Amino acid sequence: MDPNARGGVRRYLDIVKPEEYVPNTGEVDLTELSLTGLADLYGSDKGTIKHNYTVQYEKIVNEILAGRDRKKANLTIGEAGVACGASLRMWGNYLPASFIYGYDIREECEELCKDMKTVKIVTKDLCKEEPSRAVLFDLFIDDASHISEEMVAMFQNCWDRVKYGGYYVIEDLGCTYSDSYTEQFRKHFNPNAVNRRESIFGLVDWLMKDVDGRGMVSEIRYYPQMLVIKKMG
């Protein structure tokens, strides 16, 4: 992989201006690559660079597709936390007929992925307000602040916008018990951030009770640092 990709010497930091990375792929048909291959190509930490979330995401997408061709399926994917746009490019190429929404609190992120017709980046704080009522997601991903209270607030604002049978995923839950991450977040973003483990525990407790009560949550899964919530079909 290009050493200057996001996973290399130019790893994106939220404290600097977003820096887009578009590798020279020549005549390669990007839609033929695996989700992990695309993540690594664009430097997203969802692949082998760090978290390996893409292994689970491919399974989730296959469950949503239920046998349909991913290249032709018209899905709606939402992701909070645009960073440098790497994962939006990953999704846009893996699901070329689907529409990808990226949400971030920084207006400069709207300048990313301009060459991708199926990607739209919206400046909005989903911890404080809902996505557009006109949009329903097959898959929604919280890859934003990784602060417990904000994870809970975003879920409360966005869960209703997930389709029946769709998925809501929260990434990087290891940050909820990392003192160093909390200190860094307070230094660069919000000096009043709390990040109490009890906040995320409260959400998990509610999810368990909803599953047991045959509510809108049909199942929950936990992988390393990744919480997957499926809505009743």
PDB file of C-alpha atoms in Angstrom:
ATOM      1  CA  MET A   1       0.000   0.000   0.000  1.00  0.00           C
ATOM      2  CA  ASP A   2       1.113   3.569  -0.667  1.00  0.00           C
ATOM      3  CA  PRO A   3       3.109   4.648   2.440  1.00  0.00           C
ATOM      4  CA  ASN A   4       1.471   8.066   2.213  1.00  0.00           C
ATOM      5  CA  ALA A   5      -2.047   6.672   2.607  1.00  0.00           C
ATOM      6  CA  ARG A   6      -4.082   7.459   5.682  1.00  0.00           C
ATOM      7  CA  GLY A   7      -2.727   4.384   7.438  1.00  0.00           C
ATOM      8  CA  GLY A   8       0.854   5.488   6.775  1.00  0.00           C
ATOM      9  CA  VAL A   9       2.778   8.685   7.444  1.00  0.00           C
ATOM     10  CA  ARG A  10      -0.216  10.850   6.535  1.00  0.00           C
ATOM     11  CA  ARG A  11      -2.660   9.268   8.988  1.00  0.00           C
ATOM     12  CA  TYR A  12      -5.592  11.615   9.367  1.00  0.00           C
ATOM     13  CA  LEU A  13      -6.044  13.496  12.630  1.00  0.00           C
ATOM     14  CA  ASP A  14      -9.288  15.247  13.537  1.00  0.00           C
ATOM     15  CA  ILE A  15      -7.310  18.234  14.822  1.00  0.00           C
ATOM     16  CA  VAL A  16      -6.135  19.176  11.320  1.00  0.00           C
ATOM     17  CA  LYS A  17      -7.891  19.999   8.065  1.00  0.00           C
ATOM     18  CA  PRO A  18      -9.233  16.871   6.307  1.00  0.00           C
ATOM     19  CA  GLU A  19      -6.724  15.609   3.746  1.00  0.00           C
ATOM     20  CA  GLU A  20      -8.220  13.508   0.976  1.00  0.00           C
ATOM     21  CA  TYR A  21      -6.298  10.551  -0.417  1.00  0.00           C
ATOM     22  CA  VAL A  22      -7.188   9.238  -3.874  1.00  0.00           C
ATOM     23  CA  PRO A  23      -4.712   6.560  -5.051  1.00  0.00           C
ATOM     24  CA  ASN A  24      -3.854   5.981  -8.689  1.00  0.00           C
ATOM     25  CA  THR A  25      -5.653   2.738  -9.496  1.00  0.00           C
ATOM     26  CA  GLY A  26      -5.038   2.664 -13.235  1.00  0.00           C
ATOM     27  CA  GLU A  27      -7.425   0.311 -15.037  1.00  0.00           C
ATOM     28  CA  VAL A  28      -8.414  -1.628 -11.921  1.00  0.00           C
ATOM     29  CA  ASP A  29     -12.182  -2.134 -11.546  1.00  0.00           C
ATOM     30  CA  LEU A  30     -12.617  -1.054  -7.932  1.00  0.00           C
ATOM     31  CA  THR A  31     -16.036  -2.697  -7.705  1.00  0.00           C
ATOM     32  CA  GLU A  32     -14.283  -6.068  -7.956  1.00  0.00           C
ATOM     33  CA  LEU A  33     -12.277  -5.506  -4.762  1.00  0.00           C
ATOM     34  CA  SER A  34     -13.373  -6.831  -1.389  1.00  0.00           C
ATOM     35  CA  LEU A  35     -14.516  -4.380   1.249  1.00  0.00           C
ATOM     36  CA  THR A  36     -11.256  -4.972   3.122  1.00  0.00           C
ATOM     37  CA  GLY A  37      -9.270  -4.379  -0.046  1.00  0.00           C
ATOM     38  CA  LEU A  38     -11.035  -1.056  -0.609  1.00  0.00           C
ATOM     39  CA  ALA A  39     -10.570  -0.016   3.021  1.00  0.00           C
ATOM     40  CA  ASP A  40      -6.842  -0.669   2.792  1.00  0.00           C
ATOM     41  CA  LEU A  41      -6.582   1.016  -0.600  1.00  0.00           C
ATOM     42  CA  TYR A  42      -8.043   4.266   0.690  1.00  0.00           C
ATOM     43  CA  GLY A  43      -6.366   4.062   4.089  1.00  0.00           C
ATOM     44  CA  SER A  44      -9.464   3.500   6.227  1.00  0.00           C
ATOM     45  CA  ASP A  45      -8.837   2.011   9.651  1.00  0.00           C
ATOM     46  CA  LYS A  46     -11.830  -0.289   9.108  1.00  0.00           C
ATOM     47  CA  GLY A  47      -9.600  -2.803   7.291  1.00  0.00           C
ATOM     48  CA  THR A  48      -6.319  -4.506   8.143  1.00  0.00           C
ATOM     49  CA  ILE A  49      -4.632  -1.201   8.918  1.00  0.00           C
ATOM     50  CA  LYS A  50      -6.171  -1.373  12.375  1.00  0.00           C
ATOM     51  CA  HIS A  51      -9.612  -2.728  13.323  1.00  0.00           C
ATOM     52  CA  ASN A  52     -10.628  -5.334  10.735  1.00  0.00           C
ATOM     53  CA  TYR A  53     -14.265  -4.223  10.991  1.00  0.00           C
ATOM     54  CA  THR A  54     -14.714  -4.905   7.286  1.00  0.00           C
ATOM     55  CA  VAL A  55     -14.807  -8.654   7.912  1.00  0.00           C
ATOM     56  CA  GLN A  56     -18.035  -8.142   9.865  1.00  0.00           C
ATOM     57  CA  TYR A  57     -19.354  -5.447   7.521  1.00  0.00           C
ATOM     58  CA  GLU A  58     -19.171  -7.806   4.541  1.00  0.00           C
ATOM     59  CA  LYS A  59     -21.298 -10.299   6.489  1.00  0.00           C
ATOM     60  CA  ILE A  60     -23.781  -7.578   7.441  1.00  0.00           C
ATOM     61  CA  VAL A  61     -24.073  -6.369   3.848  1.00  0.00           C
ATOM     62  CA  ASN A  62     -24.628  -9.941   2.651  1.00  0.00           C
ATOM     63  CA  GLU A  63     -27.418 -10.324   5.194  1.00  0.00           C
ATOM     64  CA  ILE A  64     -29.052  -7.122   3.976  1.00  0.00           C
ATOM     65  CA  LEU A  65     -28.675  -8.112   0.317  1.00  0.00           C
ATOM     66  CA  ALA A  66     -30.212 -11.564   0.898  1.00  0.00           C
ATOM     67  CA  GLY A  67     -28.787 -12.902  -2.349  1.00  0.00           C
ATOM     68  CA  ARG A  68     -29.011  -9.723  -4.423  1.00  0.00           C
ATOM     69  CA  ASP A  69     -26.044  -8.474  -6.439  1.00  0.00           C
ATOM     70  CA  ARG A  70     -24.237  -5.855  -4.346  1.00  0.00           C
ATOM     71  CA  LYS A  71     -23.233  -3.988  -7.519  1.00  0.00           C
ATOM     72  CA  LYS A  72     -26.874  -3.479  -8.492  1.00  0.00           C
ATOM     73  CA  ALA A  73     -28.586  -3.216  -5.101  1.00  0.00           C
ATOM     74  CA  ASN A  74     -29.922   0.205  -4.159  1.00  0.00           C
ATOM     75  CA  LEU A  75     -29.044   0.476  -0.468  1.00  0.00           C
ATOM     76  CA  THR A  76     -28.728   3.563   1.719  1.00  0.00           C
ATOM     77  CA  ILE A  77     -25.681   3.747   3.980  1.00  0.00           C
ATOM     78  CA  GLY A  78     -25.068   6.447   6.576  1.00  0.00           C
ATOM     79  CA  GLU A  79     -21.868   7.106   8.487  1.00  0.00           C
ATOM     80  CA  ALA A  80     -21.192   9.734  11.137  1.00  0.00           C
ATOM     81  CA  GLY A  81     -17.572  10.809  11.319  1.00  0.00           C
ATOM     82  CA  VAL A  82     -16.259  11.564   7.829  1.00  0.00           C
ATOM     83  CA  ALA A  83     -12.584  12.179   8.695  1.00  0.00           C
ATOM     84  CA  CYS A  84     -10.749  12.194   5.326  1.00  0.00           C
ATOM     85  CA  GLY A  85     -13.563  10.445   3.467  1.00  0.00           C
ATOM     86  CA  ALA A  86     -11.725   7.120   3.173  1.00  0.00           C
ATOM     87  CA  SER A  87     -14.570   4.891   4.343  1.00  0.00           C
ATOM     88  CA  LEU A  88     -17.113   6.786   2.211  1.00  0.00           C
ATOM     89  CA  ARG A  89     -15.003   5.985  -0.852  1.00  0.00           C
ATOM     90  CA  MET A  90     -14.781   2.388   0.332  1.00  0.00           C
ATOM     91  CA  TRP A  91     -18.575   2.092   0.595  1.00  0.00           C
ATOM     92  CA  GLY A  92     -19.182   3.974  -2.643  1.00  0.00           C
ATOM     93  CA  ASN A  93     -17.052   1.579  -4.656  1.00  0.00           C
ATOM     94  CA  TYR A  94     -18.212  -1.588  -2.917  1.00  0.00           C
ATOM     95  CA  LEU A  95     -21.877  -0.668  -3.385  1.00  0.00           C
ATOM     96  CA  PRO A  96     -21.788   1.361  -6.631  1.00  0.00           C
ATOM     97  CA  ALA A  97     -25.583   1.523  -7.074  1.00  0.00           C
ATOM     98  CA  SER A  98     -26.231   2.542  -3.464  1.00  0.00           C
ATOM     99  CA  PHE A  99     -26.305   6.008  -1.909  1.00  0.00           C
ATOM    100  CA  ILE A 100     -23.816   6.893   0.814  1.00  0.00           C
ATOM    101  CA  TYR A 101     -24.399   9.699   3.338  1.00  0.00           C
ATOM    102  CA  GLY A 102     -21.550  11.030   5.437  1.00  0.00           C
ATOM    103  CA  TYR A 103     -22.178  13.270   8.458  1.00  0.00           C
ATOM    104  CA  ASP A 104     -19.666  15.485  10.211  1.00  0.00           C
ATOM    105  CA  ILE A 105     -19.697  18.642  12.315  1.00  0.00           C
ATOM    106  CA  ARG A 106     -16.972  20.281  10.183  1.00  0.00           C
ATOM    107  CA  GLU A 107     -18.100  22.131   7.060  1.00  0.00           C
ATOM    108  CA  GLU A 108     -14.774  21.525   5.296  1.00  0.00           C
ATOM    109  CA  CYS A 109     -15.632  17.813   5.055  1.00  0.00           C
ATOM    110  CA  GLU A 110     -18.229  18.723   2.413  1.00  0.00           C
ATOM    111  CA  GLU A 111     -15.338  19.333   0.002  1.00  0.00           C
ATOM    112  CA  LEU A 112     -14.371  15.649   0.114  1.00  0.00           C
ATOM    113  CA  CYS A 113     -15.494  12.931  -2.336  1.00  0.00           C
ATOM    114  CA  LYS A 114     -16.668  15.513  -4.867  1.00  0.00           C
ATOM    115  CA  ASP A 115     -15.923  13.079  -7.689  1.00  0.00           C
ATOM    116  CA  MET A 116     -18.306  10.440  -6.335  1.00  0.00           C
ATOM    117  CA  LYS A 117     -21.884  10.948  -7.509  1.00  0.00           C
ATOM    118  CA  THR A 118     -23.372   8.510  -4.998  1.00  0.00           C
ATOM    119  CA  VAL A 119     -21.747  10.127  -1.945  1.00  0.00           C
ATOM    120  CA  LYS A 120     -23.268  13.092  -0.121  1.00  0.00           C
ATOM    121  CA  ILE A 121     -21.604  14.719   2.890  1.00  0.00           C
ATOM    122  CA  VAL A 122     -23.816  16.674   5.271  1.00  0.00           C
ATOM    123  CA  THR A 123     -22.666  19.076   7.978  1.00  0.00           C
ATOM    124  CA  LYS A 124     -24.765  18.110  10.985  1.00  0.00           C
ATOM    125  CA  ASP A 125     -24.226  17.158  14.625  1.00  0.00           C
ATOM    126  CA  LEU A 126     -26.261  13.979  14.968  1.00  0.00           C
ATOM    127  CA  CYS A 127     -25.763  14.033  18.725  1.00  0.00           C
ATOM    128  CA  LYS A 128     -28.018  17.084  18.786  1.00  0.00           C
ATOM    129  CA  GLU A 129     -30.408  16.579  15.874  1.00  0.00           C
ATOM    130  CA  GLU A 130     -31.844  13.828  13.692  1.00  0.00           C
ATOM    131  CA  PRO A 131     -30.906  13.077  10.086  1.00  0.00           C
ATOM    132  CA  SER A 132     -33.428  14.180   7.471  1.00  0.00           C
ATOM    133  CA  ARG A 133     -36.795  12.509   7.921  1.00  0.00           C
ATOM    134  CA  ALA A 134     -36.719  11.778   4.197  1.00  0.00           C
ATOM    135  CA  VAL A 135     -33.858   9.289   4.611  1.00  0.00           C
ATOM    136  CA  LEU A 136     -34.028   5.712   5.875  1.00  0.00           C
ATOM    137  CA  PHE A 137     -30.850   3.670   6.249  1.00  0.00           C
ATOM    138  CA  ASP A 138     -30.155   0.025   5.572  1.00  0.00           C
ATOM    139  CA  LEU A 139     -26.973   0.488   7.583  1.00  0.00           C
ATOM    140  CA  PHE A 140     -25.984   3.362   9.855  1.00  0.00           C
ATOM    141  CA  ILE A 141     -22.516   3.631  11.405  1.00  0.00           C
ATOM    142  CA  ASP A 142     -21.411   5.765  14.350  1.00  0.00           C
ATOM    143  CA  ASP A 143     -17.696   6.406  13.814  1.00  0.00           C
ATOM    144  CA  ALA A 144     -17.797   9.892  15.282  1.00  0.00           C
ATOM    145  CA  SER A 145     -16.514  11.109  18.656  1.00  0.00           C
ATOM    146  CA  HIS A 146     -16.314   7.724  20.465  1.00  0.00           C
ATOM    147  CA  ILE A 147     -17.466   9.462  23.652  1.00  0.00           C
ATOM    148  CA  SER A 148     -20.023   7.393  25.597  1.00  0.00           C
ATOM    149  CA  GLU A 149     -22.619  10.111  26.120  1.00  0.00           C
ATOM    150  CA  GLU A 150     -22.431  11.154  22.470  1.00  0.00           C
ATOM    151  CA  MET A 151     -22.770   7.547  21.298  1.00  0.00           C
ATOM    152  CA  VAL A 152     -25.975   7.272  23.322  1.00  0.00           C
ATOM    153  CA  ALA A 153     -27.302  10.630  22.081  1.00  0.00           C
ATOM    154  CA  MET A 154     -26.597   9.727  18.455  1.00  0.00           C
ATOM    155  CA  PHE A 155     -28.349   6.383  18.816  1.00  0.00           C
ATOM    156  CA  GLN A 156     -31.397   8.129  20.256  1.00  0.00           C
ATOM    157  CA  ASN A 157     -31.472  10.537  17.293  1.00  0.00           C
ATOM    158  CA  CYS A 158     -30.733   8.040  14.515  1.00  0.00           C
ATOM    159  CA  TRP A 159     -32.213   4.662  15.475  1.00  0.00           C
ATOM    160  CA  ASP A 160     -35.634   5.617  14.129  1.00  0.00           C
ATOM    161  CA  ARG A 161     -34.067   6.338  10.722  1.00  0.00           C
ATOM    162  CA  VAL A 162     -32.890   2.726  10.352  1.00  0.00           C
ATOM    163  CA  LYS A 163     -35.131   0.573   8.150  1.00  0.00           C
ATOM    164  CA  TYR A 164     -36.889  -2.508   9.461  1.00  0.00           C
ATOM    165  CA  GLY A 165     -34.361  -5.319   9.136  1.00  0.00           C
ATOM    166  CA  GLY A 166     -31.531  -2.780   8.978  1.00  0.00           C
ATOM    167  CA  TYR A 167     -28.440  -2.377  11.126  1.00  0.00           C
ATOM    168  CA  TYR A 168     -26.992   0.259  13.453  1.00  0.00           C
ATOM    169  CA  VAL A 169     -23.277  -0.094  14.271  1.00  0.00           C
ATOM    170  CA  ILE A 170     -21.196   1.694  16.890  1.00  0.00           C
ATOM    171  CA  GLU A 171     -17.438   1.534  16.374  1.00  0.00           C
ATOM    172  CA  ASP A 172     -14.402   1.995  18.601  1.00  0.00           C
ATOM    173  CA  LEU A 173     -16.001   1.210  21.945  1.00  0.00           C
ATOM    174  CA  GLY A 174     -12.523   0.726  23.381  1.00  0.00           C
ATOM    175  CA  CYS A 175     -12.387   4.522  23.605  1.00  0.00           C
ATOM    176  CA  THR A 176     -15.098   4.405  26.278  1.00  0.00           C
ATOM    177  CA  TYR A 177     -12.630   2.909  28.757  1.00  0.00           C
ATOM    178  CA  SER A 178      -9.467   4.650  27.573  1.00  0.00           C
ATOM    179  CA  ASP A 179      -8.344   7.431  29.911  1.00  0.00           C
ATOM    180  CA  SER A 180      -5.752   8.586  27.387  1.00  0.00           C
ATOM    181  CA  TYR A 181      -8.395   8.936  24.662  1.00  0.00           C
ATOM    182  CA  THR A 182     -10.671  10.897  26.998  1.00  0.00           C
ATOM    183  CA  GLU A 183      -7.814  13.237  27.919  1.00  0.00           C
ATOM    184  CA  GLN A 184      -6.932  13.771  24.244  1.00  0.00           C
ATOM    185  CA  PHE A 185     -10.558  14.491  23.375  1.00  0.00           C
ATOM    186  CA  ARG A 186     -10.847  17.011  26.202  1.00  0.00           C
ATOM    187  CA  LYS A 187      -7.643  18.712  25.095  1.00  0.00           C
ATOM    188  CA  HIS A 188      -8.568  19.100  21.428  1.00  0.00           C
ATOM    189  CA  PHE A 189     -12.374  19.163  21.298  1.00  0.00           C
ATOM    190  CA  ASN A 190     -14.387  19.465  24.466  1.00  0.00           C
ATOM    191  CA  PRO A 191     -12.822  20.126  27.864  1.00  0.00           C
ATOM    192  CA  ASN A 192     -16.119  19.169  29.490  1.00  0.00           C
ATOM    193  CA  ALA A 193     -16.413  15.715  27.877  1.00  0.00           C
ATOM    194  CA  VAL A 194     -17.347  13.065  30.448  1.00  0.00           C
ATOM    195  CA  ASN A 195     -17.053   9.627  28.777  1.00  0.00           C
ATOM    196  CA  ARG A 196     -18.429   7.568  31.653  1.00  0.00           C
ATOM    197  CA  ARG A 197     -18.607   3.811  31.066  1.00  0.00           C
ATOM    198  CA  GLU A 198     -21.936   3.809  32.871  1.00  0.00           C
ATOM    199  CA  SER A 199     -23.433   5.749  29.950  1.00  0.00           C
ATOM    200  CA  ILE A 200     -22.697   3.034  27.390  1.00  0.00           C
ATOM    201  CA  PHE A 201     -23.651   0.357  29.926  1.00  0.00           C
ATOM    202  CA  GLY A 202     -27.049   2.023  30.191  1.00  0.00           C
ATOM    203  CA  LEU A 203     -27.535   1.761  26.422  1.00  0.00           C
ATOM    204  CA  VAL A 204     -26.515  -1.901  26.370  1.00  0.00           C
ATOM    205  CA  ASP A 205     -28.894  -2.610  29.262  1.00  0.00           C
ATOM    206  CA  TRP A 206     -31.749  -0.972  27.314  1.00  0.00           C
ATOM    207  CA  LEU A 207     -30.871  -2.977  24.184  1.00  0.00           C
ATOM    208  CA  MET A 208     -30.879  -6.250  26.116  1.00  0.00           C
ATOM    209  CA  LYS A 209     -34.271  -5.485  27.629  1.00  0.00           C
ATOM    210  CA  ASP A 210     -35.688  -4.537  24.228  1.00  0.00           C
ATOM    211  CA  VAL A 211     -34.490  -7.812  22.706  1.00  0.00           C
ATOM    212  CA  ASP A 212     -35.944  -9.771  25.635  1.00  0.00           C
ATOM    213  CA  GLY A 213     -39.211  -7.856  25.386  1.00  0.00           C
ATOM    214  CA  ARG A 214     -39.513  -8.572  21.638  1.00  0.00           C
ATOM    215  CA  GLY A 215     -39.267  -4.870  20.870  1.00  0.00           C
ATOM    216  CA  MET A 216     -37.720  -3.110  17.864  1.00  0.00           C
ATOM    217  CA  VAL A 217     -34.252  -4.551  18.518  1.00  0.00           C
ATOM    218  CA  SER A 218     -34.170  -8.102  17.190  1.00  0.00           C
ATOM    219  CA  GLU A 219     -30.564  -8.871  18.154  1.00  0.00           C
ATOM    220  CA  ILE A 220     -27.264  -7.405  19.290  1.00  0.00           C
ATOM    221  CA  ARG A 221     -23.754  -8.650  18.537  1.00  0.00           C
ATOM    222  CA  TYR A 222     -20.417  -7.588  19.930  1.00  0.00           C
ATOM    223  CA  TYR A 223     -17.082  -7.960  18.157  1.00  0.00           C
ATOM    224  CA  PRO A 224     -13.797  -6.362  19.271  1.00  0.00           C
ATOM    225  CA  GLN A 225     -14.709  -2.669  19.770  1.00  0.00           C
ATOM    226  CA  MET A 226     -17.779  -3.020  17.503  1.00  0.00           C
ATOM    227  CA  LEU A 227     -21.422  -3.169  18.602  1.00  0.00           C
ATOM    228  CA  VAL A 228     -23.927  -4.340  15.967  1.00  0.00           C
ATOM    229  CA  ILE A 229     -27.643  -3.706  16.537  1.00  0.00           C
ATOM    230  CA  LYS A 230     -30.218  -5.215  14.205  1.00  0.00           C
ATOM    231  CA  LYS A 231     -33.734  -3.821  13.891  1.00  0.00           C
ATOM    232  CA  MET A 232     -36.733  -6.088  13.746  1.00  0.00           C
ATOM    233  CA  GLY A 233     -37.566  -7.108  10.184  1.00  0.00           C
TER     234      GLY A 233
END
